[in-house]
Coordinates of C-alpha atoms and ligand atoms in Angstrom, one line a residue:
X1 CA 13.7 -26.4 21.8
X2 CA 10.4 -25.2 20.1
X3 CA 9.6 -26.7 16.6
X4 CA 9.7 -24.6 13.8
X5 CA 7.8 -24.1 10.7
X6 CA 7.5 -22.0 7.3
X7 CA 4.8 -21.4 5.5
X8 CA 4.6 -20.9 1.6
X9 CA 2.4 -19.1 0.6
X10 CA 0.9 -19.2 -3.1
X11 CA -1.4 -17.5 -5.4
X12 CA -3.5 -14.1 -3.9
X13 CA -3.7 -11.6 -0.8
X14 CA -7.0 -13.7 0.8
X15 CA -4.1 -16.7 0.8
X16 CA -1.6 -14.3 2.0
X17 CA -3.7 -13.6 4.7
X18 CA -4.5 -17.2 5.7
X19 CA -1.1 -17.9 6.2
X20 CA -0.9 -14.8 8.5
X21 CA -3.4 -16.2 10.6
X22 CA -2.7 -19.7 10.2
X23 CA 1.1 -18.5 11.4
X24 CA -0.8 -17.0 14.4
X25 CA -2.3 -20.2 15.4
X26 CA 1.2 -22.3 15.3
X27 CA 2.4 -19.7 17.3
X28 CA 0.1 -20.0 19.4
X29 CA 0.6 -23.7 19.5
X30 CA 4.0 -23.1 20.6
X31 CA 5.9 -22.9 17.2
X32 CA 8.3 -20.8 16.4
X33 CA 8.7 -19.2 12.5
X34 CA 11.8 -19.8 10.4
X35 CA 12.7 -18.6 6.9
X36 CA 15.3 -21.0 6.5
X37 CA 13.9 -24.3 5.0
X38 CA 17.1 -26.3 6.6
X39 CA 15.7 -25.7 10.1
X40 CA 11.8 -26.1 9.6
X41 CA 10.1 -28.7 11.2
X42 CA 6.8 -27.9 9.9
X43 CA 6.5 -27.0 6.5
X44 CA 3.2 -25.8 5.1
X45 CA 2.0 -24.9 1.1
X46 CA -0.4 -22.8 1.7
X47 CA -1.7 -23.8 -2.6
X48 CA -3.3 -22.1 -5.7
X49 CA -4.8 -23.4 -8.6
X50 CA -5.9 -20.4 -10.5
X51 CA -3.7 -21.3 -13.3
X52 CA -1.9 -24.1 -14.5
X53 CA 1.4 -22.9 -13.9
X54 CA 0.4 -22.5 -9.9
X55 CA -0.3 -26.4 -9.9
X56 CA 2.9 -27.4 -11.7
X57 CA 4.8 -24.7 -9.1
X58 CA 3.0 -27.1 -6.0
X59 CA 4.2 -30.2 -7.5
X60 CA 7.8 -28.8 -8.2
X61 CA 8.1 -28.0 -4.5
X62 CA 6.6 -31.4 -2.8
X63 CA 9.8 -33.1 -5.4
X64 CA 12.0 -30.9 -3.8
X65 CA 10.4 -31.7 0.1
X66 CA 10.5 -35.2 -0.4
X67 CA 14.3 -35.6 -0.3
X68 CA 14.5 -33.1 2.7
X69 CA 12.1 -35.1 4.7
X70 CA 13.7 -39.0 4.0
X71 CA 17.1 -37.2 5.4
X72 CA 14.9 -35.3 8.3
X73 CA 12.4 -37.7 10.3
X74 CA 10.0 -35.6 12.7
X75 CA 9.9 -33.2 9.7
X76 CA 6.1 -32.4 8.9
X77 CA 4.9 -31.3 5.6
X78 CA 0.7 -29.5 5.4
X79 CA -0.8 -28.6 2.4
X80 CA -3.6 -26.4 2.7
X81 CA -5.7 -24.0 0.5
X82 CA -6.9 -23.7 -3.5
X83 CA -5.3 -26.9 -5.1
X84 CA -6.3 -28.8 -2.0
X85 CA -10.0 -28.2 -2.4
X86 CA -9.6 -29.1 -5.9
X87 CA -7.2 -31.9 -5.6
X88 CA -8.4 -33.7 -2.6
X89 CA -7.1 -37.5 -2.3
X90 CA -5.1 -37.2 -5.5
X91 CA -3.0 -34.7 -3.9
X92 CA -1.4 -37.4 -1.3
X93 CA -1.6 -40.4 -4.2
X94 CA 0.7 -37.9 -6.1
X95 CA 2.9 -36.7 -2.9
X96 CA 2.7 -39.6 -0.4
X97 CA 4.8 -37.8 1.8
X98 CA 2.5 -35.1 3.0
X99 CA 1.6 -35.2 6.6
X100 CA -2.0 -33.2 6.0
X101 CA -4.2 -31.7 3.2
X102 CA -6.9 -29.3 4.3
X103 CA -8.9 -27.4 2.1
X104 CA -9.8 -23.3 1.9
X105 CA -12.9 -24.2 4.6
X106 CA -10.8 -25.3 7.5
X107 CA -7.3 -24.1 7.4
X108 CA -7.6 -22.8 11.3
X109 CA -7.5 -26.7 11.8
X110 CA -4.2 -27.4 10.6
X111 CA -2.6 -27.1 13.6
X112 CA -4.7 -29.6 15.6
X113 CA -4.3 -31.9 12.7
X114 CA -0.7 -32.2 12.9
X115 CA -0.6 -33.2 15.7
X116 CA -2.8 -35.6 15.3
X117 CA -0.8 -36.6 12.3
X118 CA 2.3 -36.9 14.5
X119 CA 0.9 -39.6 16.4
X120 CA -1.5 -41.5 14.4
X121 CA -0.2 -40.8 10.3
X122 CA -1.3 -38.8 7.6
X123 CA -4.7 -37.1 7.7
X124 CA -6.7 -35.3 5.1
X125 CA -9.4 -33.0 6.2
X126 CA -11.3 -31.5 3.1
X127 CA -14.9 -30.2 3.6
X128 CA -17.3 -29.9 1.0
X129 CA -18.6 -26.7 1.6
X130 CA -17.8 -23.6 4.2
X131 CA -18.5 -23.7 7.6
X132 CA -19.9 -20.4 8.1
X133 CA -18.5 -20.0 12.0
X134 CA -14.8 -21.0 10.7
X135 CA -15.2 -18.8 7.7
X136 CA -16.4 -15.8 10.0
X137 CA -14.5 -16.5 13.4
X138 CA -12.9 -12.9 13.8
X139 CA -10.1 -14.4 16.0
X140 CA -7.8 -16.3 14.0
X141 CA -7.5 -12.7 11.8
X142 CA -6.7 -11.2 15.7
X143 CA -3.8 -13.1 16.3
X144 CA -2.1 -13.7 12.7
X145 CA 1.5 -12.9 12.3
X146 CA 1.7 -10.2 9.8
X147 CA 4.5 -9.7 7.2
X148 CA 4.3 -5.6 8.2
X149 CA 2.8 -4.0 11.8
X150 CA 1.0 -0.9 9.8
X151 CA -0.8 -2.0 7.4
X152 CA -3.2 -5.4 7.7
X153 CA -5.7 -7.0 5.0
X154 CA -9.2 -7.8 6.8
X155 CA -11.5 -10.2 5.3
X156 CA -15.1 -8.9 4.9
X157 CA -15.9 -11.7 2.3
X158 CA -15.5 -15.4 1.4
X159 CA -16.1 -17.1 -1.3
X160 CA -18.0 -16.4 -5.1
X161 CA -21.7 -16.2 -5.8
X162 CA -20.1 -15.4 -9.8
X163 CA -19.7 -18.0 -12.5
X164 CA -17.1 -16.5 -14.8
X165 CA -16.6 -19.4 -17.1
X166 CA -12.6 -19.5 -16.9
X167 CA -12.6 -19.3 -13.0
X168 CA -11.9 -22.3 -10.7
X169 CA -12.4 -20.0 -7.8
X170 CA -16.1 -20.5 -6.5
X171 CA -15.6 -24.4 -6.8
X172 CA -12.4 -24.2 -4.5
X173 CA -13.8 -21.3 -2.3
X174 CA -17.3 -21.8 -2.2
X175 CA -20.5 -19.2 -2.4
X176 CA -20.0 -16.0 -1.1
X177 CA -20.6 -15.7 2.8
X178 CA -20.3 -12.1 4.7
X179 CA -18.8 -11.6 7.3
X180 CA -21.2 -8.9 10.4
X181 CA -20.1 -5.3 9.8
X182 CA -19.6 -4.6 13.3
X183 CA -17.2 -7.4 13.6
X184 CA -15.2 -6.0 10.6
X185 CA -14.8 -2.8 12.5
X186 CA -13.9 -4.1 15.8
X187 CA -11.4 -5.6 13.6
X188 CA -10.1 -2.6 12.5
X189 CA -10.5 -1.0 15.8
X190 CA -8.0 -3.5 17.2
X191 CA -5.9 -3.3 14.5
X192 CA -5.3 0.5 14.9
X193 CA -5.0 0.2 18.6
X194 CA -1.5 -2.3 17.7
X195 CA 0.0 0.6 15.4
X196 CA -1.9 -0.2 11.9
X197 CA -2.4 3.0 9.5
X198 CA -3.6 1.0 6.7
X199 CA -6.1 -2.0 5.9
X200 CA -7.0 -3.3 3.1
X201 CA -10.6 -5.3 2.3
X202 CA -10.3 -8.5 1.1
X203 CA -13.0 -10.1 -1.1
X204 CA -13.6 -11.8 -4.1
X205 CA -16.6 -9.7 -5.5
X206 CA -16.5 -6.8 -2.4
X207 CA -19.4 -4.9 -4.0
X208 CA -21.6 -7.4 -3.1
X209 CA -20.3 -7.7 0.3
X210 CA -23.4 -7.5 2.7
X211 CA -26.0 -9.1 0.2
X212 CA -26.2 -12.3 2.0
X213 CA -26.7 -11.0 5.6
X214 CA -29.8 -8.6 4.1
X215 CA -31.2 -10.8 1.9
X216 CA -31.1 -8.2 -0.8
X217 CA -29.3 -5.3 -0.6
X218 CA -25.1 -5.4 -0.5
X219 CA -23.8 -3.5 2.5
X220 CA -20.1 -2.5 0.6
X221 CA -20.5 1.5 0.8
X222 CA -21.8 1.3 4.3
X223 CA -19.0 -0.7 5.4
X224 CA -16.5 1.4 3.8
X225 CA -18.3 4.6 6.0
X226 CA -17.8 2.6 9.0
X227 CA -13.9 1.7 8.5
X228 CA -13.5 4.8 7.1
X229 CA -14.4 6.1 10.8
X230 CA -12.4 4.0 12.4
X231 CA -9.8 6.6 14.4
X232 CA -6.0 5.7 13.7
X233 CA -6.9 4.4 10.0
X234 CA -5.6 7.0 7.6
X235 CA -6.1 4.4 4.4
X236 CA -8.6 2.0 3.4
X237 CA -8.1 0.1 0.4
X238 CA -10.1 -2.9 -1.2
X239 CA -9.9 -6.0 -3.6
X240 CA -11.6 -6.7 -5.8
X241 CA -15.0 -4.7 -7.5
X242 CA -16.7 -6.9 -10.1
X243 CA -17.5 -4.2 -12.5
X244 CA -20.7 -5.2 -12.9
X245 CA -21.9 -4.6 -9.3
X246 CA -20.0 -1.2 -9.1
X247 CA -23.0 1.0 -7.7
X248 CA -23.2 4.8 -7.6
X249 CA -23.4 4.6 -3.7
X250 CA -19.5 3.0 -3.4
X251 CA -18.4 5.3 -5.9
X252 CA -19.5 8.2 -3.5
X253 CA -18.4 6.4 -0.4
X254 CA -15.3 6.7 -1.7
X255 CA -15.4 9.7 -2.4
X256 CA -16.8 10.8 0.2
X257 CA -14.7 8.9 3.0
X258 CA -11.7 10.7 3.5
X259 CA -9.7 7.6 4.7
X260 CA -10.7 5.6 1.1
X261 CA -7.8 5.7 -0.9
X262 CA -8.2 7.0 -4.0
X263 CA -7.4 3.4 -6.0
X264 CA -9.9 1.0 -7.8
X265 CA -8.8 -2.4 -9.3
X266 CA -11.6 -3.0 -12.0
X267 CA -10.5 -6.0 -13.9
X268 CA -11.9 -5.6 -17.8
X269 CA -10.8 -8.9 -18.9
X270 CA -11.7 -8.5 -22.2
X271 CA -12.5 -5.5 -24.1
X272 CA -14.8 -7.9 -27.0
X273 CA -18.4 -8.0 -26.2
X274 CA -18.9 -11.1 -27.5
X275 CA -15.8 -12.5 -25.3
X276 CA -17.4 -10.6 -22.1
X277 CA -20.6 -12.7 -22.9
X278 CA -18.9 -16.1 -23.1
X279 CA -16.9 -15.3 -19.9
X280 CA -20.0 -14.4 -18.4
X281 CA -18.7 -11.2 -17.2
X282 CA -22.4 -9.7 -16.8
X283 CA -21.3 -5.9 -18.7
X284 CA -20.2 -4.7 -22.3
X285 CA -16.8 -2.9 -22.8
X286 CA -19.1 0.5 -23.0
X287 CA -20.8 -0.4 -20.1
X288 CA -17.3 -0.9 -18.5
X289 CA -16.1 2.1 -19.7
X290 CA -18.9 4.4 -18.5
X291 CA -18.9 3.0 -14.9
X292 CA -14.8 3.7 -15.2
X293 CA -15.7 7.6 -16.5
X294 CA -18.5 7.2 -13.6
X295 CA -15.5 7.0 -10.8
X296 CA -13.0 9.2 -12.3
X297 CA -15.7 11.9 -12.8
X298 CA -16.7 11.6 -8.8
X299 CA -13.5 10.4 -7.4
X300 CA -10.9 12.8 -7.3
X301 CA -7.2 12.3 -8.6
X302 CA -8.2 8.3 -9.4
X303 CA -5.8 5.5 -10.0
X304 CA -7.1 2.5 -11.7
X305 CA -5.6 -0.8 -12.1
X306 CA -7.1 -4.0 -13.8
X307 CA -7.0 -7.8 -14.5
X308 CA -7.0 -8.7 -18.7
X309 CA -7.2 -12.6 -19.6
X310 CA -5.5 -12.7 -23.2
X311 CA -6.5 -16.1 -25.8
X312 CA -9.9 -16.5 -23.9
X313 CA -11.2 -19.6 -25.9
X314 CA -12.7 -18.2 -29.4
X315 CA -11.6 -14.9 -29.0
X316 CA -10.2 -13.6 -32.9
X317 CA -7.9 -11.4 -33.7
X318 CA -10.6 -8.5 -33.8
X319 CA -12.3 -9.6 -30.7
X320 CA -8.2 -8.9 -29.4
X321 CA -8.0 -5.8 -31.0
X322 CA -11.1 -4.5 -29.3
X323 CA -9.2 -5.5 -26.0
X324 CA -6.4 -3.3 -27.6
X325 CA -8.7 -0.5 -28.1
X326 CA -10.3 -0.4 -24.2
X327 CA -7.3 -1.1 -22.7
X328 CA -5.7 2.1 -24.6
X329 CA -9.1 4.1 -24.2
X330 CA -8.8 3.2 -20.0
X331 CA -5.9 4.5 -19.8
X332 CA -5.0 2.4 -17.2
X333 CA -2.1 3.1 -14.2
X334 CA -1.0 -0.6 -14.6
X335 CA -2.5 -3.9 -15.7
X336 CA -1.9 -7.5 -14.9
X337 CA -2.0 -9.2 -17.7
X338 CA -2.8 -13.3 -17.9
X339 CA -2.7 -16.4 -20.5
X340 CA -6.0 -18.3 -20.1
X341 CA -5.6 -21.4 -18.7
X342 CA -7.9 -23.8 -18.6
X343 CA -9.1 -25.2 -15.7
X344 CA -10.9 -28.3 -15.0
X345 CA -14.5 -28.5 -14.2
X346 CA -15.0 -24.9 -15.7
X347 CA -17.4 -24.1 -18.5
X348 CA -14.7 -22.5 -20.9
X349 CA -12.2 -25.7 -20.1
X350 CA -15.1 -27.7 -21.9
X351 CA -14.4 -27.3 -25.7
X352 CA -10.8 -27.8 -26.3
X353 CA -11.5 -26.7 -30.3
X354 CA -11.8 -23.6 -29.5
X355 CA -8.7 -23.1 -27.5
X356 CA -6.4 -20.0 -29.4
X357 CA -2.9 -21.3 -30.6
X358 CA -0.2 -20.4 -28.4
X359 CA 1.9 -18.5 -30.6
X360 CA -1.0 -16.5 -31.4
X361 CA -1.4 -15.9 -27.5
X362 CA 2.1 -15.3 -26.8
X363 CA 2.0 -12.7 -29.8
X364 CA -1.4 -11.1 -28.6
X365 CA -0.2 -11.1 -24.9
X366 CA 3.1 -9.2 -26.0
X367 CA 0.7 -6.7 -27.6
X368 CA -1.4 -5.8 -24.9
X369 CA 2.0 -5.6 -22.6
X370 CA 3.1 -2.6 -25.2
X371 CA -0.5 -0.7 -24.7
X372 CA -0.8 -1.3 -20.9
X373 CA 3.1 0.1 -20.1
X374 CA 2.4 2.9 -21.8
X375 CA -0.6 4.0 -20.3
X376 CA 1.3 2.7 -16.9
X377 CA 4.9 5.2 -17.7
X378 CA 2.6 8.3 -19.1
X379 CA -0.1 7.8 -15.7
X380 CA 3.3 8.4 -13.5
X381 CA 5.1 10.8 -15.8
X382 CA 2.2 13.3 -15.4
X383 CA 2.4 12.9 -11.6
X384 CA 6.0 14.9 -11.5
X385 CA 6.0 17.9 -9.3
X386 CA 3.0 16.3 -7.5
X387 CA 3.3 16.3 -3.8
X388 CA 2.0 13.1 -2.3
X389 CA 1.3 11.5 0.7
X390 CA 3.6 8.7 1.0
X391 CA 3.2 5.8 3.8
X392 CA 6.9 4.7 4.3
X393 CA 7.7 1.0 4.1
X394 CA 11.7 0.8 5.1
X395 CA 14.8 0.5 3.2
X396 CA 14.1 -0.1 -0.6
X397 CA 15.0 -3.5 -2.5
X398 CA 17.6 -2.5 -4.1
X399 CA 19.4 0.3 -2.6
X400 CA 19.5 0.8 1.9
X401 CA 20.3 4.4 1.4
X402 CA 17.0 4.9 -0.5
X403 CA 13.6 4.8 1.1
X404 CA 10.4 2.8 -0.2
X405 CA 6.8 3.6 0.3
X406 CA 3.3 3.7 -1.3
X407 CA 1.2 6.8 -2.3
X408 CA -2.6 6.7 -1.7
X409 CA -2.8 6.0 -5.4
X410 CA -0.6 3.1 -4.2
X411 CA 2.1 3.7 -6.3
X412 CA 5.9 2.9 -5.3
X413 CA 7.7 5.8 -4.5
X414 CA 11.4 5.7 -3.8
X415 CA 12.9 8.7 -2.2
X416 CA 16.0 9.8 0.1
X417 CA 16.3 11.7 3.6
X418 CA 18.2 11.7 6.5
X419 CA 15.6 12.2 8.5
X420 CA 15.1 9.8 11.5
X421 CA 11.3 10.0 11.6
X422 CA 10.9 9.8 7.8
X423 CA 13.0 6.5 7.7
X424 CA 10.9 4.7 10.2
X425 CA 8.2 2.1 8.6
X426 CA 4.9 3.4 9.2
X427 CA 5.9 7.2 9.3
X428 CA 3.7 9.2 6.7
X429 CA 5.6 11.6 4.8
X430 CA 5.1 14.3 2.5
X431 CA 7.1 14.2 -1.0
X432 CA 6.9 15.9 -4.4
X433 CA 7.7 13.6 -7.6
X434 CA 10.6 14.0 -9.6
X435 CA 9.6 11.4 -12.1
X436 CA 7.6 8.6 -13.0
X437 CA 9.0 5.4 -14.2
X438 CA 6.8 2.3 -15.9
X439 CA 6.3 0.5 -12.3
X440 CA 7.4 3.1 -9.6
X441 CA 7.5 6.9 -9.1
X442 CA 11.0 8.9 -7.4
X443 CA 10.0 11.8 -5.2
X444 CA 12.0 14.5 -3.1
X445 CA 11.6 14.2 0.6
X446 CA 9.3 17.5 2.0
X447 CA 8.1 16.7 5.8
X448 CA 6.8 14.3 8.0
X449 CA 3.3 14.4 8.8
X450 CA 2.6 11.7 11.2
X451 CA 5.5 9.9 13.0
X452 CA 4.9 5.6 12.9
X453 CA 2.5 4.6 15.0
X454 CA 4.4 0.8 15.6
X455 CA 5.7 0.0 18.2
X456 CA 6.9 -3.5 17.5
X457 CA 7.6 -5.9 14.7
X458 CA 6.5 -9.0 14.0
X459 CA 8.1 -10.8 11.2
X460 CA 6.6 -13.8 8.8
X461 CA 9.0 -14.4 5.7
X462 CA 6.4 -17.0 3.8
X463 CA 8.3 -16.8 0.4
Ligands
LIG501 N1 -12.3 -12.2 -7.8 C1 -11.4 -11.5 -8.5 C2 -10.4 -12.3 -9.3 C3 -9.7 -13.4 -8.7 S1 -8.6 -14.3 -9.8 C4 -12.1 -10.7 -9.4 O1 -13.1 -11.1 -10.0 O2 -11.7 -9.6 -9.6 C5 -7.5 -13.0 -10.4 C6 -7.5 -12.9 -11.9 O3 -6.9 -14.1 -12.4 C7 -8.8 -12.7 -12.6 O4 -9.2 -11.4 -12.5 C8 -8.5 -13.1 -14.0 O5 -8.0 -12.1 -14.8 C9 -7.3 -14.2 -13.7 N2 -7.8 -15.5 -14.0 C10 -8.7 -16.2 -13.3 N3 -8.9 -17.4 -13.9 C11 -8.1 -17.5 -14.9 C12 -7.8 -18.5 -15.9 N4 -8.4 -19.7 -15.9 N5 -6.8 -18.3 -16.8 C13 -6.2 -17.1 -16.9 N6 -6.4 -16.1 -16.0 C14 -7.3 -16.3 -15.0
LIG502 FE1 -13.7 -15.8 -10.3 FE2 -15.4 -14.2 -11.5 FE3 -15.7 -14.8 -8.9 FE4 -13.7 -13.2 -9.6 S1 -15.9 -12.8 -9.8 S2 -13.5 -15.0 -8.3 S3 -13.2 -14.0 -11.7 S4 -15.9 -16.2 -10.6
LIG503 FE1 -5.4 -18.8 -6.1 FE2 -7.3 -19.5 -4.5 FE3 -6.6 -17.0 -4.6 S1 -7.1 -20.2 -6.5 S2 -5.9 -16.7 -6.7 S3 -5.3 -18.7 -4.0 S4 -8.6 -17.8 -4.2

């Protein structure tokens, strides 16, 4: 009987996506993929360590492990990815019941290495810096196991050339290396070939995707041309713009690119100038908010979303209220909001004095959650008696009778039908809005305008 394995995935979609394809490779290996934890054989964390919260979650899980593998021998247990890199050693002095610990710059290896583990003991494989072939290697992404068969992320980016002072993310990731164009749209070429409608760029700083292959010049609104005319892809979408490098040519390349979705996630982070500067951020709130009017102005029917860090070290109560005043001036369609955390090794992790009492925080972050819901309810209450574009998902959450999907805005849309094409995942429909709630939209079924494409599922339950 094959051995089989699960894969938990933490933290965001580029680690999402590495599981996919590191799922690809134990299948390939001869593996088989469970959700049920009581029958894995393999168990791999596939880690964060953004915040402090995502370490204290790894830690919480390898307790739980250990008494599942002293009742289970043969059972294998990887940890791979963000707290990995940063962890190294410590990780198995804290957990001596890991099997292997690879970092973010050779998770394709974790297969090989456990079998090599299963023969000669625990191994931990943690590179210093990226190897530019692994980070680049276009087949891995070609074989991953993906959670949906019409839509698919696509790396075009590794690492960060930025130095944000709260972020851990360079250190663990490494500088920024670009993967060719033409590879990215073979990529996508493939990918629509197998059924998918929908991909989504992955970066950490997108805008300056390209930069390191010319030397000089980022490649971003290019590369969105040349997906964008890709045949079978009806949506692009991408993560994440640093504001800063947000250029007039990608805010016409998406306007311009009829497959773009209509979406930007511009994360603010702070709406204080003098907490921008100390972050390291590289823009002013105004600057900020013209490149926002910049996009709206050219982009037609824009949805923005955004990151804010709330208690940055030495931000006051005004600098806060400012954040207040930006968030409520952006008028954005939804906001996720964060606690600074300090991490270590990071410029704003240095100076513990400055650090902003938690009950302060905890007040200030409830604050900003008031301003950014309603923006978020009054952005999908003026969409009623829209009709949309909605990319059908399946059965929703909650309710089997209703239908879920996403607009091009990306908005959830719950709706009803009977109709046979409508309800299958992948179909895109036509729908007006009925009304808007805070987090998702409801919408009355019209027509389908292009049956699913899929013609077979492929399932990977990582949570
Ligand atoms: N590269 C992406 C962000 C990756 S991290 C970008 O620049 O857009 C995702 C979000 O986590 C960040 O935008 C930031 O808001 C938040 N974040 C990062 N480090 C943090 C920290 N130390 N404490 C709290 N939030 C943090
Ligand atoms: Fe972190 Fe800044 Fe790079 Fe984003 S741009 S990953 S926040 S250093
Ligand atoms: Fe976390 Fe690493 Fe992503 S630290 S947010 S998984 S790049």
């Amino acid at each position: 009987m094959a051995r089989k394995f699960l894969i938990r995935t933490f933290g965001c979609q580029m680690n999402e996506h590495d599981s996919e394809r590191l799922a690809g490779l134990l299948v390939a290996d001869g593996l088989e993929a469970t959700d049920d934890l009581d029958e894995a054989d393999v168990v791999v964390l596939n880690t964060c360590c953004i915040r402090e919260n995502a370490d204290n979650k790894l830690y919480g899980h390898l307790g739980h492990l250990r008494s599942l593998k002293a009742e289970r021998p043969g059972m294998q247990i990887a940890v791979t990815g963000c707290l990995s890199q940063k962890d190294k050693g410590a990780l198995r002095e804290r957990a001596d019941h890991i099997d292997v610990v690879v970092g973010t710059h050779n998770i394709t290896r974790t297969p090989v290495l456990l079998r090599e583990a299963a023969i000669s003991g625990p191994i931990t494989e943690i590179l210093d810096a990226p190897d530019p072939v692994e980070m680049t290697d276009a087949a891995p992404a070609l074989t991953a196991v993906r959670a949906v068969p019409w839509a698919a992320w696509v790396t075009i980016q590794t690492g960060c050339d930025n130095s944000c002072a709260y972020c851990i993310v360079p250190s663990v990731r490494g500088p920024e290396i670009s993967r060719p164009i033409d590879d990215i749209v073979e990529e996508a070429r493939v990918l629509s070939s197998r059924g998918v409608v929908e991909v989504t760029l992955l970066g950490q700083n997108v805008n300056s995707y390209g930069r390191d292959i010319t030397k000089r010049r980022p490649l971003f609104a290019e590369l969105l041309e040349a997906v964008g005319a890709v045949e079978g892809i009806d949506r692009v979408r991408f993560t994440s713009p640093h504001p800063k490098d947000l250029r007039p040519e990608t805010i016409a390349a998406m306007a311009n690119t009829a497959a773009v979705c209509n979406q930007l996630h511009l994360p603010l982070q702070s709406g204080s100038d003098a907490v921008l500067a100390s972050m390291r951020r590289g823009y002013t709130a105004e600057r900020y908010l013209e490149r926002l009017a910049a996009a709206r102005r050219e982009i037609e029917d824009l949805a923005v979303t955004t990151d804010i860090i709330v208690g940055f070290p030495g931000e006051t109560e005004e600098d806060f209220e400012q954040t207040l005043t930006v968030a409520a001036t952006a008028q954005f369609d939804s906001a996720y909001t964060f606690i600074f955390s300090p991490r270590p090794g990071t410029r704003a992790a240095e100076d513990s004095s400055r650090f902003i009492d938690p009950d302060v925080i905890a007040d200030r972050f409830e604050r900003l959650h008031l301003v950014t819901e309603r923006s978020a309810l009054a952005k999908h209450e003026e969409r009623a008696g829209r009709t949309e574009e909605v990319l059908v998902e399946g059965p929703s959450k909650r309710d089997d009778a209703v239908l879920s999907g996403r607009t091009r805005q990306g908005k959830l849309v719950h709706l009803r039908t009977e109709d046979a094409a409508a309800k299958r995942p992948g179909a895109l429909v036509e729908a007006t809005i009925t009304r808007g709630a805070p987090h998702f939209l409801e919408a009355e079924f019209l027509r389908v305008l292009a049956p699913s494409r899929t013609v077979r599922r492929l399932e990977l339950r990582p949570a």
